[in-house]
mmCIF file with all atom_site columns, C-alpha atoms in Angstrom:
data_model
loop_
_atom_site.group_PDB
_atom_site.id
_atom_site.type_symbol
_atom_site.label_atom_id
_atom_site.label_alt_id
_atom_site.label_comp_id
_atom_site.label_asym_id
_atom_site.label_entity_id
_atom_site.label_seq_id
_atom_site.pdbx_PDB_ins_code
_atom_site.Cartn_x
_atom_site.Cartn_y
_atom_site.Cartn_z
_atom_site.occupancy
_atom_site.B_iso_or_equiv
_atom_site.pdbx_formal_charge
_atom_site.auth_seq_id
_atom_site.auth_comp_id
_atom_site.auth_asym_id
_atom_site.auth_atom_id
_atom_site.pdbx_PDB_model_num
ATOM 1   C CA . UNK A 1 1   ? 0.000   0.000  0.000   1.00 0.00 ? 1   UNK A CA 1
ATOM 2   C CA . UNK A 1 2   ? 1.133   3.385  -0.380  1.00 0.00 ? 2   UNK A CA 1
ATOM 3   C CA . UNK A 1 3   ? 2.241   5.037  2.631   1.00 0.00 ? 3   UNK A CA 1
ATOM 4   C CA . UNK A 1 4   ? 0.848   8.685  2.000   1.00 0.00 ? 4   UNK A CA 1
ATOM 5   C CA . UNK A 1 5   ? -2.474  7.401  2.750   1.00 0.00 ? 5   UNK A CA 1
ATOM 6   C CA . UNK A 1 6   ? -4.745  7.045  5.214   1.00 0.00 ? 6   UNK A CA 1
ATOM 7   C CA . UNK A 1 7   ? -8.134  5.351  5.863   1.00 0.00 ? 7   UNK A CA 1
ATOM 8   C CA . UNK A 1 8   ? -11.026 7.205  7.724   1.00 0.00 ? 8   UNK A CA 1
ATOM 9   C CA . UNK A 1 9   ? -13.754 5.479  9.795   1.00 0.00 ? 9   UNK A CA 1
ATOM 10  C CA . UNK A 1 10  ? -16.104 4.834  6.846   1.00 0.00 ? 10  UNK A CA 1
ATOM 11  C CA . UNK A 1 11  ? -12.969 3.333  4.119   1.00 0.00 ? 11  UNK A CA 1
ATOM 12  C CA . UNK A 1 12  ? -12.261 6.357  2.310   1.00 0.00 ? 12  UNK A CA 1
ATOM 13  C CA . UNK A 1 13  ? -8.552  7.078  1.938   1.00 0.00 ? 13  UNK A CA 1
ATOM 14  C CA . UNK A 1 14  ? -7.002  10.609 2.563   1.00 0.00 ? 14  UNK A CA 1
ATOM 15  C CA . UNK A 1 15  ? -3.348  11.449 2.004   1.00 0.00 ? 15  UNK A CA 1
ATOM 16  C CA . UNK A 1 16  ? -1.779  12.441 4.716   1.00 0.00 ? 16  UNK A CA 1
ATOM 17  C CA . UNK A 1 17  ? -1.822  16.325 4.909   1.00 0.00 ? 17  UNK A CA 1
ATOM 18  C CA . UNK A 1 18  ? -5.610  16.201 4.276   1.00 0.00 ? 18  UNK A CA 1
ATOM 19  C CA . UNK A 1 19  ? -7.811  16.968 6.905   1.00 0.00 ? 19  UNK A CA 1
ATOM 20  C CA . UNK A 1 20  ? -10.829 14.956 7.395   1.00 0.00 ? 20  UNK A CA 1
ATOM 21  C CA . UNK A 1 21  ? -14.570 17.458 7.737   1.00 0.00 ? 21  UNK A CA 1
ATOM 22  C CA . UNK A 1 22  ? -14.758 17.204 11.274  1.00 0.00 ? 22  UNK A CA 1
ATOM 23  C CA . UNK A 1 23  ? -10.926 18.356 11.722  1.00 0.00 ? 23  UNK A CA 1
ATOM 24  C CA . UNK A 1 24  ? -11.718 21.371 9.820   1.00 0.00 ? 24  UNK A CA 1
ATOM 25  C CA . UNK A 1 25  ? -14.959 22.763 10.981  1.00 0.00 ? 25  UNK A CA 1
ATOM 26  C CA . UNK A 1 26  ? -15.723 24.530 13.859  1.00 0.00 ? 26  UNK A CA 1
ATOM 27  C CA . UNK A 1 27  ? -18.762 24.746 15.497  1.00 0.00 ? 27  UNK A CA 1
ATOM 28  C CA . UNK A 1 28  ? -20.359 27.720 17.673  1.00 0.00 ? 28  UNK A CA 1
ATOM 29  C CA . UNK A 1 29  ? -18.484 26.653 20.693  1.00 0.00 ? 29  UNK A CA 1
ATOM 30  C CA . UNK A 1 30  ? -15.626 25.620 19.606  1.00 0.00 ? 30  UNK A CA 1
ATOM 31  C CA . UNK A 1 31  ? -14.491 28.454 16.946  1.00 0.00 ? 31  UNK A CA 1
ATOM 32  C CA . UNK A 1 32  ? -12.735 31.611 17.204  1.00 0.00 ? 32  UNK A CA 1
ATOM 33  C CA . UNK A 1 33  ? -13.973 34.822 19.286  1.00 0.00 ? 33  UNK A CA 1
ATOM 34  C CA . UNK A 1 34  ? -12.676 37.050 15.928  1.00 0.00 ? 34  UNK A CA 1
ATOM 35  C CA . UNK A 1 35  ? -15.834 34.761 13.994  1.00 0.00 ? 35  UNK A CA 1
ATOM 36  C CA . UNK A 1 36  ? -17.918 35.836 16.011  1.00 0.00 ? 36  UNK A CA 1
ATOM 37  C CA . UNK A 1 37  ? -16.675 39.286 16.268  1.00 0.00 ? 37  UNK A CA 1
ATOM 38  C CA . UNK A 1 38  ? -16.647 39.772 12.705  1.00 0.00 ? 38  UNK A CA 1
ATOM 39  C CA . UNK A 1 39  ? -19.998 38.159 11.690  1.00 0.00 ? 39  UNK A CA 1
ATOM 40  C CA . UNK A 1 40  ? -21.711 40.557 14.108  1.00 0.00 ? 40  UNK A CA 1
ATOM 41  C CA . UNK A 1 41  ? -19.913 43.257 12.787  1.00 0.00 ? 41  UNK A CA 1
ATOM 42  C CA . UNK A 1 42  ? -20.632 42.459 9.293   1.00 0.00 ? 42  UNK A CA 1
ATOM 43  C CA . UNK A 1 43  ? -24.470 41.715 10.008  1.00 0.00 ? 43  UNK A CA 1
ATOM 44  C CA . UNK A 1 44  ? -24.539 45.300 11.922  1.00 0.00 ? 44  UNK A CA 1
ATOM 45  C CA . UNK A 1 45  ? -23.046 47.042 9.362   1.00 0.00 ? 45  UNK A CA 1
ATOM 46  C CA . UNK A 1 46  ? -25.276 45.675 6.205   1.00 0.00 ? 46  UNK A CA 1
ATOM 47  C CA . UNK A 1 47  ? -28.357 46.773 8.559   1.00 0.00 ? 47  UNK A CA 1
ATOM 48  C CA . UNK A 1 48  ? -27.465 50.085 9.111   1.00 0.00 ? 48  UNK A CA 1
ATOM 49  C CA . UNK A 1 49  ? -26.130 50.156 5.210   1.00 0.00 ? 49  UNK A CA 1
ATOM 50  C CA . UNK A 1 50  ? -29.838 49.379 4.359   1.00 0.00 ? 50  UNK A CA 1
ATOM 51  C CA . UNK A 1 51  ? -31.741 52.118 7.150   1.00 0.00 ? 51  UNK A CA 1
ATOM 52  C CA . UNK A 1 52  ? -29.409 54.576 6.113   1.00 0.00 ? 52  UNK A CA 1
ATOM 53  C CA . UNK A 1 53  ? -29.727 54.038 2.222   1.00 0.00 ? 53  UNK A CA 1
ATOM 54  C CA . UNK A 1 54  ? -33.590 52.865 1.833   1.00 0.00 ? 54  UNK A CA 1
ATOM 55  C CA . UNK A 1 55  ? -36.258 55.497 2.186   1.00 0.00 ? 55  UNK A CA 1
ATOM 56  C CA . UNK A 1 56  ? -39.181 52.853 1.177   1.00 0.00 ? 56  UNK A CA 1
ATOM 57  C CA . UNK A 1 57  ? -40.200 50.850 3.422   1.00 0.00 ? 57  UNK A CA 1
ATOM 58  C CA . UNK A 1 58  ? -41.782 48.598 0.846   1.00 0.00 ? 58  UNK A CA 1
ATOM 59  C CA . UNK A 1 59  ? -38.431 47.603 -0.669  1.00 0.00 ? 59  UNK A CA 1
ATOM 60  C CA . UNK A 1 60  ? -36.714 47.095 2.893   1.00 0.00 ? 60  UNK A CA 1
ATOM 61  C CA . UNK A 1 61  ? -39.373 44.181 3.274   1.00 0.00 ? 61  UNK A CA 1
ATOM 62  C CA . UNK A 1 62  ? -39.283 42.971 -0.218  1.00 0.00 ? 62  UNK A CA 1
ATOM 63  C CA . UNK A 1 63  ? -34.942 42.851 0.013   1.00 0.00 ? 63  UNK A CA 1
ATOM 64  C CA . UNK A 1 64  ? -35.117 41.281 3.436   1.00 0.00 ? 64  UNK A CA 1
ATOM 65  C CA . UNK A 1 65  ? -38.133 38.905 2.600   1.00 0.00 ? 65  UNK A CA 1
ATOM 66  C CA . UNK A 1 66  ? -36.077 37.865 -0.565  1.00 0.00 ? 66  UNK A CA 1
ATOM 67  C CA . UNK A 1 67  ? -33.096 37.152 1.187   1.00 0.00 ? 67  UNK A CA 1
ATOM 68  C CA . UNK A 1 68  ? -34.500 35.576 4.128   1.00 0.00 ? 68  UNK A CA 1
ATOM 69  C CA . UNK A 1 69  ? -37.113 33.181 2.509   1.00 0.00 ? 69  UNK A CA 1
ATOM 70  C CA . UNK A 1 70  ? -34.946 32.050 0.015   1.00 0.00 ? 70  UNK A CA 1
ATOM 71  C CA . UNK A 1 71  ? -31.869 30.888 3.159   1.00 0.00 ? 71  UNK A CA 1
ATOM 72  C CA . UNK A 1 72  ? -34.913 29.210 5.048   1.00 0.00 ? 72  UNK A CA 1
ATOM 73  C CA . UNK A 1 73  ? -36.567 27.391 1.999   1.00 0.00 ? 73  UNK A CA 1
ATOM 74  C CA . UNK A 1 74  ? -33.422 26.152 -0.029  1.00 0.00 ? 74  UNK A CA 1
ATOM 75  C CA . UNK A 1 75  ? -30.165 27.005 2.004   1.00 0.00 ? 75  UNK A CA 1
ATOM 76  C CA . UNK A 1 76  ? -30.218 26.026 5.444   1.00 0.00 ? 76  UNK A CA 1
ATOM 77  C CA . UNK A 1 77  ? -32.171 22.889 5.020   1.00 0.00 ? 77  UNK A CA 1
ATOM 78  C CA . UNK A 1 78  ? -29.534 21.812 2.080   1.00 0.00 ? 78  UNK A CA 1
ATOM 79  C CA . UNK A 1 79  ? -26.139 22.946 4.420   1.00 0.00 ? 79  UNK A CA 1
ATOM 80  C CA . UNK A 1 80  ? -28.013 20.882 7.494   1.00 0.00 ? 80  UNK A CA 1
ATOM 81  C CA . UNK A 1 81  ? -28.474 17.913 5.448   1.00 0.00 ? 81  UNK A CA 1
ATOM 82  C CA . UNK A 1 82  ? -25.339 18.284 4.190   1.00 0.00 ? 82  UNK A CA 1
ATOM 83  C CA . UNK A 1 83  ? -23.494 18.687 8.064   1.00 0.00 ? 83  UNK A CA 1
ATOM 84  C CA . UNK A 1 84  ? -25.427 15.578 9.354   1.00 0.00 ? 84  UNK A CA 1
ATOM 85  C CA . UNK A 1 85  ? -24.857 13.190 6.216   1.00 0.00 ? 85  UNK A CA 1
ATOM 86  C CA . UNK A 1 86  ? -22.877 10.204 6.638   1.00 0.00 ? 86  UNK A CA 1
ATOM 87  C CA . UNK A 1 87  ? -21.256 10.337 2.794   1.00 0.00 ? 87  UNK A CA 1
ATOM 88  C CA . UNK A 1 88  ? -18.275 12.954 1.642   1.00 0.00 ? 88  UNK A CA 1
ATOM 89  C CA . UNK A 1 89  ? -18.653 15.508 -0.914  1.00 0.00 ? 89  UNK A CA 1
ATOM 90  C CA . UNK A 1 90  ? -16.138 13.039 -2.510  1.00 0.00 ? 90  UNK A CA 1
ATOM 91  C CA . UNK A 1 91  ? -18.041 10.152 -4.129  1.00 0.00 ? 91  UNK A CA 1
ATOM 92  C CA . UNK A 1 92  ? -15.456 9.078  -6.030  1.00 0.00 ? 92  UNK A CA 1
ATOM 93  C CA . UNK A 1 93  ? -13.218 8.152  -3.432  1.00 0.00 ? 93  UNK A CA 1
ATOM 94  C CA . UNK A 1 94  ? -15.676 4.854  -1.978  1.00 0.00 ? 94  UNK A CA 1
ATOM 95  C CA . UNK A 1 95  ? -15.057 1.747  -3.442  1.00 0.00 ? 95  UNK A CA 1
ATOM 96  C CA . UNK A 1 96  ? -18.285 0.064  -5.002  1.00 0.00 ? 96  UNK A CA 1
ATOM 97  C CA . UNK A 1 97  ? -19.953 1.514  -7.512  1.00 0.00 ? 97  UNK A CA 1
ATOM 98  C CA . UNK A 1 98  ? -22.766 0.845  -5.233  1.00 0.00 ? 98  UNK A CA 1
ATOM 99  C CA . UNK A 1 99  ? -21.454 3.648  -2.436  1.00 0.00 ? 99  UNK A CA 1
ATOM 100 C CA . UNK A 1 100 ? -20.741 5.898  -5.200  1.00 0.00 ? 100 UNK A CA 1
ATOM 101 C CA . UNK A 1 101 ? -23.947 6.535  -6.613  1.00 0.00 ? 101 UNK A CA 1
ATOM 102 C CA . UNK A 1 102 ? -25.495 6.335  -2.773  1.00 0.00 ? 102 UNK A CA 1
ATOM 103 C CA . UNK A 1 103 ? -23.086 9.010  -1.649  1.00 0.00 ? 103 UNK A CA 1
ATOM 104 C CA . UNK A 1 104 ? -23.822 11.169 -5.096  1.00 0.00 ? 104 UNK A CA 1
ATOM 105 C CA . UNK A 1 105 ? -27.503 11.103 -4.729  1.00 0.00 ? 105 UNK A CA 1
ATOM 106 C CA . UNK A 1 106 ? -27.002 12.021 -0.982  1.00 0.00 ? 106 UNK A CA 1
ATOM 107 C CA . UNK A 1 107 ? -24.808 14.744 -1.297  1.00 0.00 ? 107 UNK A CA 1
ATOM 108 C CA . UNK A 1 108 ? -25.377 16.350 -5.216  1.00 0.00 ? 108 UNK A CA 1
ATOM 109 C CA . UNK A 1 109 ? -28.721 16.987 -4.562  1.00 0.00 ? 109 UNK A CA 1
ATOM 110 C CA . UNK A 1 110 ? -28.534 19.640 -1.351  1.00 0.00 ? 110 UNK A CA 1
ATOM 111 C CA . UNK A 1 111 ? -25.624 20.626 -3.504  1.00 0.00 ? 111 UNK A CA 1
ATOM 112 C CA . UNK A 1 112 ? -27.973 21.536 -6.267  1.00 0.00 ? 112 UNK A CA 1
ATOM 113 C CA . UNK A 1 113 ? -30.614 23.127 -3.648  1.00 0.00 ? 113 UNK A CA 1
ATOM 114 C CA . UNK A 1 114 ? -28.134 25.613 -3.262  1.00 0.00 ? 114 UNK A CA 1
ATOM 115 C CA . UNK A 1 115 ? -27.531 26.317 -6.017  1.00 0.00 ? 115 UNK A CA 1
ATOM 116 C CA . UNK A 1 116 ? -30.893 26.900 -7.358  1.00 0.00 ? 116 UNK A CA 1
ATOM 117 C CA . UNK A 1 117 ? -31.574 28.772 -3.877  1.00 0.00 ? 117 UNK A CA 1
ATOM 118 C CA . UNK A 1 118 ? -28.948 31.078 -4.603  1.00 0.00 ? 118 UNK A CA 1
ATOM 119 C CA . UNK A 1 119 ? -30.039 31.655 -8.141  1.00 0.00 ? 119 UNK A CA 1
ATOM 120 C CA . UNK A 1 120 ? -33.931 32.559 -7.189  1.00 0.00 ? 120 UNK A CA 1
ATOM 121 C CA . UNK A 1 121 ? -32.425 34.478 -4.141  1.00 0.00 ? 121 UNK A CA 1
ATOM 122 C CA . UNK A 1 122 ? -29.764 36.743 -6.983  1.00 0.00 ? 122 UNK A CA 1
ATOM 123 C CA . UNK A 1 123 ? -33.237 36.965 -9.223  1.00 0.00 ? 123 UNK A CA 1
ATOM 124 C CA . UNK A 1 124 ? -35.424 37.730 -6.111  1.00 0.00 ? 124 UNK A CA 1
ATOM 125 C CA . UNK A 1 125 ? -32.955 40.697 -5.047  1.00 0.00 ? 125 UNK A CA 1
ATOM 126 C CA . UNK A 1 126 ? -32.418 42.236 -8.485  1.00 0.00 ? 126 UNK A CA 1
ATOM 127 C CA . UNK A 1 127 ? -35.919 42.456 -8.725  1.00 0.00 ? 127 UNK A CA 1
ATOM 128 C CA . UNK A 1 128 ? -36.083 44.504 -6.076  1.00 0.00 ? 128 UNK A CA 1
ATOM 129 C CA . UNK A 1 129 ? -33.197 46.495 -6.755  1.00 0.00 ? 129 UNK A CA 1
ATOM 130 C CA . UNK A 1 130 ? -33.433 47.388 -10.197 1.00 0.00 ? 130 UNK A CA 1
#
């Protein structure tokens, strides 16, 4: 066997200066107090970008409604799924042809939930906008 490689848990081989998901994520407890700083910070500052800048309260609602319905209905259900799923983004890396296409069909489709989600959320706020 080569020696640059290692085998996770569920049989998928990493070399050795990759890091497996769990090594490489942080959670709310365990990450950084600058991540937290900073994402408050940045969530302050786009609401007082939009109070200072909008005048209408009618497209306030329609921007935040766009952005918010969109992260509730396509985003954050597709990331959770994604966090609690037993399969890597990496299908290709599992032996049978059998765990490839399970791990593709569990992954690739939150994957394209995003994606879609972040299209009709782009559409939804240029519609506003413009």
């Amino acid at each position: 066997t080569n020696t640059n490689m290692n085998m996770t848990e569920d049989g998928i081989e990493l070399l050795n200066n990759e890091k497996t998901f769990e090594e490489s994520s942080f959670t709310v407890k365990t990450s950084p107090l600058m991540h937290h700083g900073l994402f408050t910070v940045g969530l302050f500052c786009c609401n007082i970008t939009l109070a200072v800048y909008i005048t209408n309260l009618g497209i306030a609602l329609n921007l935040v409604g766009s952005i918010a319905s969109v992260n509730l209905i396509f985003i954050l259900p597709a990331i959770c799924w994604f966090k609690c799923c037993d399969y890597d983004y990496k299908f290709w890396k599992y032996k049978t042809l059998k765990e490839r296409f399970i791990a593709f069909n569990a992954i690739y489709g939150s994957m394209a939930l995003v994606i879609i989600g972040s299209i009709i959320g782009i559409l939804g706020v240029s519609s506003v906008v413009l």
